[in-house]
Amino acid sequence: MSGSGGRRRSSARVRLVRTGSTAVAGALTVGALAGCASGSPSPASVSVPGRDTSAVPHIRPLPAAAVPSYDPKKGARTDVVAGSCDRDNGAWHFGGLVRNQGRQPRAYRIVVDFVTDDDSTVVDTKVVEVPDVQAGASADWSVAGAPDGDDLRCVIRNVQFD
């Protein structure tokens, strides 16, 4: 499958790591992070400008794991573009695109928080693993969380490559 600029998009599978949403709320400065509001298109058609992301790779849960600690040498926030954040069948769905801007293949870990719209309290946290993204290639990612949350925003807290 070709992406923009004739580059090949990775056929990497996206893996989901579920984590608890405990004491991260106090440590976050949510105002500095990019979020999205409810009322967006459905997650089956994640909207990323210039990309057809209608075929989001299969997601399968992995055993619970800790949220990765931030390593500035592996920070890759600029490699990720957020798509839609929408509630469907009781859960919130969030997705987007990751583009490997490096010179070597990379795996990515994207930490997503589902936060309340009124006071930015974190109600759920997920870690999405996107393996084997070739240099210059892109891969879609998506995650579901906060099954009991109302009026939430989806926020990318951290992106790291391995």
CSV table of N, CA and C in Angstrom, one decimal:
chain,number,residue,atom,x,y,z
A,1,MET,N,0.8,-1.2,0.0
A,1,MET,CA,0.0,0.0,0.0
A,1,MET,C,0.9,1.2,0.0
A,2,SER,N,0.6,2.2,-0.8
A,2,SER,CA,1.4,3.4,-0.9
A,2,SER,C,0.8,4.5,0.0
A,3,GLY,N,1.7,5.3,0.6
A,3,GLY,CA,1.2,6.5,1.3
A,3,GLY,C,1.6,7.7,0.5
A,4,SER,N,1.5,8.9,1.0
A,4,SER,CA,1.8,10.1,0.3
A,4,SER,C,3.3,10.1,0.0
A,5,GLY,N,3.7,10.7,-1.1
A,5,GLY,CA,5.1,10.7,-1.5
A,5,GLY,C,5.6,9.4,-2.0
A,6,GLY,N,4.8,8.4,-2.3
A,6,GLY,CA,5.2,7.2,-2.8
A,6,GLY,C,5.9,6.3,-1.8
A,7,ARG,N,5.9,6.7,-0.6
A,7,ARG,CA,6.5,5.8,0.5
A,7,ARG,C,5.6,4.7,0.8
A,8,ARG,N,6.2,3.6,1.3
A,8,ARG,CA,5.4,2.4,1.7
A,8,ARG,C,5.0,2.5,3.1
A,9,ARG,N,3.8,2.2,3.4
A,9,ARG,CA,3.3,2.2,4.8
A,9,ARG,C,3.6,0.8,5.4
A,10,SER,N,4.1,0.8,6.6
A,10,SER,CA,4.4,-0.4,7.3
A,10,SER,C,3.1,-1.2,7.5
A,11,SER,N,3.3,-2.5,7.4
A,11,SER,CA,2.1,-3.4,7.7
A,11,SER,C,2.2,-3.9,9.1
A,12,ALA,N,2.9,-3.1,10.0
A,12,ALA,CA,3.0,-3.5,11.4
A,12,ALA,C,1.7,-3.6,12.1
A,13,ARG,N,1.6,-4.6,12.9
A,13,ARG,CA,0.4,-4.7,13.8
A,13,ARG,C,0.6,-3.8,15.0
A,14,VAL,N,-0.5,-3.3,15.4
A,14,VAL,CA,-0.5,-2.4,16.6
A,14,VAL,C,-0.9,-3.3,17.8
A,15,ARG,N,-0.1,-3.2,18.9
A,15,ARG,CA,-0.4,-3.9,20.1
A,15,ARG,C,-0.8,-3.0,21.2
A,16,LEU,N,-1.7,-3.4,22.0
A,16,LEU,CA,-2.2,-2.5,23.1
A,16,LEU,C,-1.8,-3.1,24.4
A,17,VAL,N,-1.3,-2.2,25.3
A,17,VAL,CA,-0.9,-2.6,26.6
A,17,VAL,C,-1.8,-1.8,27.6
A,18,ARG,N,-2.6,-2.5,28.4
A,18,ARG,CA,-3.5,-1.8,29.3
A,18,ARG,C,-2.8,-1.6,30.6
A,19,THR,N,-3.0,-0.4,31.1
A,19,THR,CA,-2.5,0.0,32.4
A,19,THR,C,-3.5,0.7,33.3
A,20,GLY,N,-3.3,0.8,34.5
A,20,GLY,CA,-4.2,1.4,35.4
A,20,GLY,C,-4.1,2.9,35.3
A,21,SER,N,-5.0,3.6,35.9
A,21,SER,CA,-5.0,5.1,35.7
A,21,SER,C,-4.9,5.8,37.1
A,22,THR,N,-4.0,5.3,37.8
A,22,THR,CA,-3.9,5.8,39.2
A,22,THR,C,-3.3,7.2,39.3
A,23,ALA,N,-2.2,7.4,39.9
A,23,ALA,CA,-1.7,8.7,40.4
A,23,ALA,C,-1.1,9.6,39.3
A,24,VAL,N,-1.5,9.4,38.1
A,24,VAL,CA,-0.8,10.2,37.0
A,24,VAL,C,-1.5,11.6,36.9
A,25,ALA,N,-2.7,11.8,37.4
A,25,ALA,CA,-3.4,13.1,37.2
A,25,ALA,C,-2.6,14.2,37.8
A,26,GLY,N,-2.1,14.1,38.9
A,26,GLY,CA,-1.4,15.3,39.5
A,26,GLY,C,-0.1,15.6,38.9
A,27,ALA,N,0.5,14.6,38.2
A,27,ALA,CA,1.8,14.9,37.6
A,27,ALA,C,1.7,15.4,36.1
A,28,LEU,N,0.5,15.4,35.6
A,28,LEU,CA,0.3,15.9,34.2
A,28,LEU,C,0.1,17.4,34.1
A,29,THR,N,0.6,17.9,33.1
A,29,THR,CA,0.3,19.3,32.7
A,29,THR,C,-0.5,19.2,31.4
A,30,VAL,N,-1.8,18.9,31.6
A,30,VAL,CA,-2.6,18.5,30.4
A,30,VAL,C,-2.7,19.7,29.5
A,31,GLY,N,-2.7,21.0,30.0
A,31,GLY,CA,-2.9,22.1,29.1
A,31,GLY,C,-1.8,22.2,28.1
A,32,ALA,N,-0.6,21.6,28.3
A,32,ALA,CA,0.5,21.7,27.3
A,32,ALA,C,0.4,20.5,26.3
A,33,LEU,N,-0.5,19.6,26.5
A,33,LEU,CA,-0.6,18.4,25.6
A,33,LEU,C,-1.8,18.6,24.7
A,34,ALA,N,-1.6,18.0,23.5
A,34,ALA,CA,-2.7,18.1,22.5
A,34,ALA,C,-3.8,17.1,22.8
A,35,GLY,N,-5.0,17.5,22.7
A,35,GLY,CA,-6.2,16.6,22.9
A,35,GLY,C,-7.1,16.8,21.8
A,36,CYS,N,-8.3,16.1,22.0
A,36,CYS,CA,-9.3,16.3,21.0
A,36,CYS,C,-10.6,16.2,21.7
A,37,ALA,N,-11.6,16.8,21.1
A,37,ALA,CA,-12.9,16.9,21.8
A,37,ALA,C,-13.8,15.8,21.2
A,38,SER,N,-14.9,15.5,22.0
A,38,SER,CA,-15.9,14.5,21.5
A,38,SER,C,-16.6,15.1,20.3
A,39,GLY,N,-17.4,14.2,19.7
A,39,GLY,CA,-18.2,14.7,18.5
A,39,GLY,C,-17.4,14.5,17.2
A,40,SER,N,-16.2,13.9,17.2
A,40,SER,CA,-15.4,13.7,16.0
A,40,SER,C,-16.0,12.5,15.3
A,41,PRO,N,-15.5,12.3,14.0
A,41,PRO,CA,-15.9,11.1,13.3
A,41,PRO,C,-15.6,9.8,14.0
A,42,SER,N,-16.3,8.7,13.6
A,42,SER,CA,-16.1,7.5,14.3
A,42,SER,C,-14.7,7.0,14.1
A,43,PRO,N,-14.2,6.1,15.0
A,43,PRO,CA,-12.8,5.6,15.0
A,43,PRO,C,-12.5,4.7,13.8
A,44,ALA,N,-13.5,4.2,13.2
A,44,ALA,CA,-13.3,3.3,12.0
A,44,ALA,C,-12.8,4.2,10.9
A,45,SER,N,-13.0,5.5,10.9
A,45,SER,CA,-12.5,6.3,9.9
A,45,SER,C,-11.6,7.4,10.5
A,46,VAL,N,-10.6,7.1,11.2
A,46,VAL,CA,-9.7,8.0,11.8
A,46,VAL,C,-9.3,9.1,10.8
A,47,SER,N,-9.4,10.3,11.2
A,47,SER,CA,-9.2,11.4,10.3
A,47,SER,C,-7.8,12.0,10.5
A,48,VAL,N,-6.9,11.8,9.6
A,48,VAL,CA,-5.5,12.3,9.6
A,48,VAL,C,-5.4,13.0,8.3
A,49,PRO,N,-5.1,14.3,8.3
A,49,PRO,CA,-5.0,15.1,7.0
A,49,PRO,C,-4.0,14.4,6.1
A,50,GLY,N,-4.4,14.2,4.8
A,50,GLY,CA,-3.5,13.7,3.8
A,50,GLY,C,-3.3,12.2,3.8
A,51,ARG,N,-4.0,11.5,4.7
A,51,ARG,CA,-3.8,10.1,4.8
A,51,ARG,C,-5.1,9.3,4.8
A,52,ASP,N,-5.2,8.2,4.1
A,52,ASP,CA,-6.3,7.3,4.2
A,52,ASP,C,-6.0,6.3,5.3
A,53,THR,N,-6.7,6.5,6.4
A,53,THR,CA,-6.4,5.6,7.5
A,53,THR,C,-7.6,4.7,7.9
A,54,SER,N,-8.4,4.4,6.9
A,54,SER,CA,-9.6,3.7,7.1
A,54,SER,C,-9.3,2.2,7.5
A,55,ALA,N,-8.1,1.7,7.2
A,55,ALA,CA,-7.8,0.3,7.5
A,55,ALA,C,-6.8,0.3,8.7
A,56,VAL,N,-7.3,0.6,9.9
A,56,VAL,CA,-6.5,0.6,11.1
A,56,VAL,C,-6.1,-0.8,11.4
A,57,PRO,N,-4.8,-1.1,11.7
A,57,PRO,CA,-4.4,-2.5,12.0
A,57,PRO,C,-5.1,-3.1,13.2
A,58,HIS,N,-5.1,-4.4,13.2
A,58,HIS,CA,-5.7,-5.1,14.3
A,58,HIS,C,-5.0,-4.8,15.6
A,59,ILE,N,-5.8,-4.7,16.6
A,59,ILE,CA,-5.2,-4.4,18.0
A,59,ILE,C,-5.5,-5.6,18.8
A,60,ARG,N,-4.5,-6.1,19.5
A,60,ARG,CA,-4.7,-7.2,20.5
A,60,ARG,C,-4.1,-6.8,21.8
A,61,PRO,N,-4.8,-7.1,22.9
A,61,PRO,CA,-4.3,-6.8,24.2
A,61,PRO,C,-3.1,-7.6,24.6
A,62,LEU,N,-2.2,-6.9,25.3
A,62,LEU,CA,-1.0,-7.6,25.9
A,62,LEU,C,-1.2,-7.6,27.4
A,63,PRO,N,-0.4,-8.4,28.1
A,63,PRO,CA,-0.4,-8.4,29.5
A,63,PRO,C,-0.2,-6.9,30.1
A,64,ALA,N,-0.7,-6.6,31.2
A,64,ALA,CA,-0.6,-5.3,31.8
A,64,ALA,C,0.9,-5.0,32.0
A,65,ALA,N,1.2,-3.7,31.7
A,65,ALA,CA,2.6,-3.3,31.8
A,65,ALA,C,2.6,-1.8,32.3
A,66,ALA,N,3.7,-1.5,32.9
A,66,ALA,CA,3.9,-0.1,33.4
A,66,ALA,C,4.0,0.9,32.3
A,67,VAL,N,3.6,2.1,32.5
A,67,VAL,CA,3.8,3.2,31.6
A,67,VAL,C,5.3,3.4,31.5
A,68,PRO,N,5.8,3.5,30.2
A,68,PRO,CA,7.3,3.7,30.1
A,68,PRO,C,7.7,5.0,30.6
A,69,SER,N,8.8,5.1,31.3
A,69,SER,CA,9.3,6.4,31.8
A,69,SER,C,9.9,7.1,30.6
A,70,TYR,N,9.9,8.4,30.7
A,70,TYR,CA,10.3,9.3,29.6
A,70,TYR,C,11.8,9.3,29.5
A,71,ASP,N,12.3,9.1,28.3
A,71,ASP,CA,13.7,9.2,28.0
A,71,ASP,C,13.9,10.2,26.9
A,72,PRO,N,14.5,11.4,27.2
A,72,PRO,CA,14.6,12.4,26.2
A,72,PRO,C,15.3,12.0,24.9
A,73,LYS,N,16.2,11.0,25.0
A,73,LYS,CA,17.0,10.5,23.9
A,73,LYS,C,16.1,9.7,22.9
A,74,LYS,N,15.0,9.2,23.4
A,74,LYS,CA,14.1,8.4,22.7
A,74,LYS,C,12.7,9.0,22.4
A,75,GLY,N,12.6,10.3,22.8
A,75,GLY,CA,11.4,11.0,22.6
A,75,GLY,C,11.0,11.1,21.1
A,76,ALA,N,9.8,10.8,20.8
A,76,ALA,CA,9.3,10.8,19.4
A,76,ALA,C,8.0,11.4,19.2
A,77,ARG,N,7.6,12.4,20.0
A,77,ARG,CA,6.3,13.0,19.9
A,77,ARG,C,6.0,13.6,18.5
A,78,THR,N,7.0,14.1,17.9
A,78,THR,CA,6.8,14.7,16.5
A,78,THR,C,6.5,13.7,15.5
A,79,ASP,N,6.7,12.4,15.8
A,79,ASP,CA,6.5,11.3,14.8
A,79,ASP,C,5.0,10.9,14.8
A,80,VAL,N,4.2,11.4,15.7
A,80,VAL,CA,2.8,11.0,15.9
A,80,VAL,C,1.8,12.1,15.5
A,81,VAL,N,0.8,11.8,14.7
A,81,VAL,CA,-0.3,12.7,14.4
A,81,VAL,C,-1.5,12.1,15.0
A,82,ALA,N,-2.2,12.9,15.8
A,82,ALA,CA,-3.5,12.4,16.4
A,82,ALA,C,-4.6,12.5,15.4
A,83,GLY,N,-5.5,11.5,15.5
A,83,GLY,CA,-6.7,11.5,14.7
A,83,GLY,C,-7.9,11.8,15.5
A,84,SER,N,-9.0,11.1,15.3
A,84,SER,CA,-10.2,11.4,16.0
A,84,SER,C,-10.3,10.8,17.4
A,85,CYS,N,-11.1,11.3,18.3
A,85,CYS,CA,-11.4,10.9,19.6
A,85,CYS,C,-12.9,10.9,19.8
A,86,ASP,N,-13.5,9.7,19.9
A,86,ASP,CA,-14.9,9.6,19.9
A,86,ASP,C,-15.4,8.4,20.7
A,87,ARG,N,-16.6,8.6,21.3
A,87,ARG,CA,-17.2,7.5,22.1
A,87,ARG,C,-18.1,6.7,21.2
A,88,ASP,N,-17.9,5.3,21.3
A,88,ASP,CA,-18.7,4.4,20.5
A,88,ASP,C,-18.9,3.1,21.3
A,89,ASN,N,-20.1,2.7,21.5
A,89,ASN,CA,-20.5,1.5,22.2
A,89,ASN,C,-19.9,1.6,23.7
A,90,GLY,N,-20.0,2.7,24.3
A,90,GLY,CA,-19.6,2.9,25.7
A,90,GLY,C,-18.1,3.2,25.9
A,91,ALA,N,-17.2,2.9,25.0
A,91,ALA,CA,-15.8,3.2,25.2
A,91,ALA,C,-15.4,4.3,24.3
A,92,TRP,N,-14.3,5.0,24.7
A,92,TRP,CA,-13.7,6.0,23.9
A,92,TRP,C,-12.6,5.4,23.0
A,93,HIS,N,-12.6,5.9,21.7
A,93,HIS,CA,-11.7,5.4,20.7
A,93,HIS,C,-10.8,6.5,20.2
A,94,PHE,N,-9.5,6.3,20.1
A,94,PHE,CA,-8.6,7.3,19.7
A,94,PHE,C,-7.5,6.7,18.8
A,95,GLY,N,-7.1,7.4,17.8
A,95,GLY,CA,-6.1,6.8,16.9
A,95,GLY,C,-5.4,7.9,16.1
A,96,GLY,N,-4.5,7.4,15.2
A,96,GLY,CA,-3.8,8.4,14.4
A,96,GLY,C,-2.8,7.6,13.6
A,97,LEU,N,-1.7,8.4,13.3
A,97,LEU,CA,-0.6,7.9,12.4
A,97,LEU,C,0.7,8.1,13.1
A,98,VAL,N,1.6,7.1,13.0
A,98,VAL,CA,3.0,7.3,13.4
A,98,VAL,C,3.9,7.2,12.2
A,99,ARG,N,4.8,8.1,12.0
A,99,ARG,CA,5.7,8.1,10.9
A,99,ARG,C,7.1,8.1,11.4
A,100,ASN,N,7.9,7.1,11.0
A,100,ASN,CA,9.3,6.9,11.4
A,100,ASN,C,10.1,7.9,10.6
A,101,GLN,N,10.6,9.0,11.3
A,101,GLN,CA,11.4,10.0,10.7
A,101,GLN,C,12.9,9.7,10.9
A,102,GLY,N,13.2,8.5,11.5
A,102,GLY,CA,14.6,8.1,11.7
A,102,GLY,C,15.2,7.4,10.5
A,103,ARG,N,16.4,6.9,10.7
A,103,ARG,CA,17.1,6.3,9.6
A,103,ARG,C,17.1,4.7,9.7
A,104,GLN,N,16.6,4.3,10.9
A,104,GLN,CA,16.5,2.8,11.1
A,104,GLN,C,15.1,2.4,11.5
A,105,PRO,N,14.7,1.2,11.3
A,105,PRO,CA,13.4,0.7,11.7
A,105,PRO,C,13.2,1.0,13.2
A,106,ARG,N,12.0,1.3,13.6
A,106,ARG,CA,11.7,1.6,15.0
A,106,ARG,C,10.4,1.0,15.5
A,107,ALA,N,10.3,0.7,16.7
A,107,ALA,CA,9.1,0.3,17.4
A,107,ALA,C,8.7,1.5,18.3
A,108,TYR,N,7.5,1.8,18.4
A,108,TYR,CA,7.0,3.0,19.2
A,108,TYR,C,6.1,2.6,20.3
A,109,ARG,N,6.1,3.3,21.4
A,109,ARG,CA,5.2,3.2,22.5
A,109,ARG,C,4.5,4.6,22.7
A,110,ILE,N,3.2,4.6,22.5
A,110,ILE,CA,2.4,5.8,22.6
A,110,ILE,C,1.6,5.7,23.8
A,111,VAL,N,1.8,6.7,24.8
A,111,VAL,CA,1.0,6.7,26.0
A,111,VAL,C,-0.2,7.6,25.8
A,112,VAL,N,-1.4,7.1,26.0
A,112,VAL,CA,-2.6,7.9,25.8
A,112,VAL,C,-3.4,8.0,27.1
A,113,ASP,N,-3.8,9.2,27.5
A,113,ASP,CA,-4.6,9.4,28.7
A,113,ASP,C,-6.0,9.8,28.2
A,114,PHE,N,-7.0,9.3,28.9
A,114,PHE,CA,-8.4,9.7,28.7
A,114,PHE,C,-8.7,10.6,29.9
A,115,VAL,N,-9.0,11.9,29.6
A,115,VAL,CA,-9.1,12.8,30.7
A,115,VAL,C,-10.5,13.5,30.7
A,116,THR,N,-11.0,13.9,31.9
A,116,THR,CA,-12.2,14.6,31.9
A,116,THR,C,-12.1,16.0,31.2
A,117,ASP,N,-13.2,16.4,30.6
A,117,ASP,CA,-13.2,17.6,29.9
A,117,ASP,C,-13.2,18.9,30.8
A,118,ASP,N,-13.8,18.7,32.0
A,118,ASP,CA,-13.9,19.9,32.9
A,118,ASP,C,-12.7,20.2,33.7
A,119,ASP,N,-12.1,19.1,34.3
A,119,ASP,CA,-11.0,19.4,35.2
A,119,ASP,C,-9.7,18.6,34.9
A,120,SER,N,-9.7,18.0,33.7
A,120,SER,CA,-8.5,17.3,33.2
A,120,SER,C,-8.0,16.1,34.2
A,121,THR,N,-8.9,15.5,34.8
A,121,THR,CA,-8.6,14.3,35.7
A,121,THR,C,-8.4,13.1,34.8
A,122,VAL,N,-7.3,12.4,34.9
A,122,VAL,CA,-7.1,11.2,34.1
A,122,VAL,C,-8.0,10.1,34.7
A,123,VAL,N,-8.8,9.5,33.8
A,123,VAL,CA,-9.7,8.4,34.2
A,123,VAL,C,-9.2,7.1,33.6
A,124,ASP,N,-8.3,7.1,32.6
A,124,ASP,CA,-7.8,5.8,32.1
A,124,ASP,C,-6.5,6.1,31.3
A,125,THR,N,-5.6,5.2,31.3
A,125,THR,CA,-4.3,5.4,30.6
A,125,THR,C,-4.1,4.1,29.8
A,126,LYS,N,-3.7,4.2,28.6
A,126,LYS,CA,-3.4,3.1,27.7
A,126,LYS,C,-2.0,3.3,27.1
A,127,VAL,N,-1.3,2.2,26.8
A,127,VAL,CA,0.0,2.3,26.1
A,127,VAL,C,-0.2,1.4,24.8
A,128,VAL,N,0.0,2.1,23.7
A,128,VAL,CA,-0.1,1.4,22.4
A,128,VAL,C,1.3,1.2,21.9
A,129,GLU,N,1.6,-0.1,21.5
A,129,GLU,CA,2.9,-0.4,20.9
A,129,GLU,C,2.7,-0.6,19.4
A,130,VAL,N,3.5,0.1,18.7
A,130,VAL,CA,3.5,0.0,17.2
A,130,VAL,C,4.9,-0.6,16.8
A,131,PRO,N,5.0,-1.9,16.5
A,131,PRO,CA,6.3,-2.5,16.2
A,131,PRO,C,6.7,-2.3,14.7
A,132,ASP,N,8.0,-2.4,14.5
A,132,ASP,CA,8.5,-2.6,13.1
A,132,ASP,C,8.1,-1.5,12.1
A,133,VAL,N,8.2,-0.2,12.4
A,133,VAL,CA,7.9,0.8,11.4
A,133,VAL,C,9.3,1.1,10.7
A,134,GLN,N,9.3,0.9,9.4
A,134,GLN,CA,10.5,1.1,8.7
A,134,GLN,C,10.9,2.5,8.6
A,135,ALA,N,12.1,2.9,8.4
A,135,ALA,CA,12.5,4.3,8.2
A,135,ALA,C,11.8,4.9,7.1
A,136,GLY,N,11.2,6.1,7.3
A,136,GLY,CA,10.4,6.8,6.3
A,136,GLY,C,9.0,6.3,6.1
A,137,ALA,N,8.6,5.2,6.7
A,137,ALA,CA,7.3,4.6,6.6
A,137,ALA,C,6.4,5.1,7.7
A,138,SER,N,5.1,4.8,7.5
A,138,SER,CA,4.0,5.2,8.4
A,138,SER,C,3.2,4.0,8.8
A,139,ALA,N,2.6,4.1,10.0
A,139,ALA,CA,1.7,3.0,10.4
A,139,ALA,C,0.5,3.6,11.2
A,140,ASP,N,-0.7,3.1,11.0
A,140,ASP,CA,-1.8,3.6,11.8
A,140,ASP,C,-1.8,3.0,13.2
A,141,TRP,N,-2.4,3.6,14.1
A,141,TRP,CA,-2.6,3.1,15.5
A,141,TRP,C,-3.9,3.5,16.0
A,142,SER,N,-4.5,2.7,16.9
A,142,SER,CA,-5.7,3.1,17.6
A,142,SER,C,-5.8,2.4,19.0
A,143,VAL,N,-6.6,2.9,19.8
A,143,VAL,CA,-6.8,2.4,21.2
A,143,VAL,C,-8.2,2.7,21.6
A,144,ALA,N,-8.7,1.9,22.5
A,144,ALA,CA,-10.0,2.1,23.2
A,144,ALA,C,-9.8,2.1,24.7
A,145,GLY,N,-10.5,3.0,25.4
A,145,GLY,CA,-10.4,3.1,26.8
A,145,GLY,C,-11.5,3.8,27.5
A,146,ALA,N,-11.4,4.0,28.8
A,146,ALA,CA,-12.4,4.7,29.6
A,146,ALA,C,-13.9,4.3,29.2
A,147,PRO,N,-14.2,3.0,29.5
A,147,PRO,CA,-15.5,2.5,29.1
A,147,PRO,C,-16.7,3.2,29.9
A,148,ASP,N,-16.4,3.8,31.0
A,148,ASP,CA,-17.4,4.4,31.8
A,148,ASP,C,-17.3,5.9,31.8
A,149,GLY,N,-16.5,6.5,31.0
A,149,GLY,CA,-16.3,7.9,31.0
A,149,GLY,C,-17.3,8.7,30.1
A,150,ASP,N,-17.7,9.9,30.6
A,150,ASP,CA,-18.5,10.8,29.9
A,150,ASP,C,-17.7,12.1,29.6
A,151,ASP,N,-17.9,12.7,28.5
A,151,ASP,CA,-17.3,14.0,28.2
A,151,ASP,C,-15.8,14.0,28.5
A,152,LEU,N,-15.1,13.1,27.8
A,152,LEU,CA,-13.7,13.0,27.9
A,152,LEU,C,-12.9,13.5,26.7
A,153,ARG,N,-11.7,13.8,26.9
A,153,ARG,CA,-10.7,14.1,25.8
A,153,ARG,C,-9.7,13.0,25.8
A,154,CYS,N,-9.1,12.8,24.6
A,154,CYS,CA,-8.0,11.9,24.4
A,154,CYS,C,-6.7,12.7,24.3
A,155,VAL,N,-5.7,12.4,25.1
A,155,VAL,CA,-4.5,13.1,25.1
A,155,VAL,C,-3.3,12.2,24.9
A,156,ILE,N,-2.4,12.6,24.0
A,156,ILE,CA,-1.1,11.8,23.9
A,156,ILE,C,-0.2,12.4,24.9
A,157,ARG,N,0.2,11.6,25.9
A,157,ARG,CA,1.0,12.0,27.0
A,157,ARG,C,2.5,11.9,26.6
A,158,ASN,N,2.9,10.8,25.9
A,158,ASN,CA,4.3,10.5,25.7
A,158,ASN,C,4.4,9.6,24.4
A,159,VAL,N,5.4,9.8,23.7
A,159,VAL,CA,5.8,8.9,22.6
A,159,VAL,C,7.2,8.6,22.6
A,160,GLN,N,7.6,7.3,22.6
A,160,GLN,CA,9.0,6.9,22.7
A,160,GLN,C,9.2,5.9,21.6
A,161,PHE,N,10.4,5.8,21.1
A,161,PHE,CA,10.8,4.7,20.2
A,161,PHE,C,11.7,3.8,20.9
A,162,ASP,N,11.7,2.5,20.6
A,162,ASP,CA,12.6,1.5,21.2
A,162,ASP,C,13.9,1.4,20.4
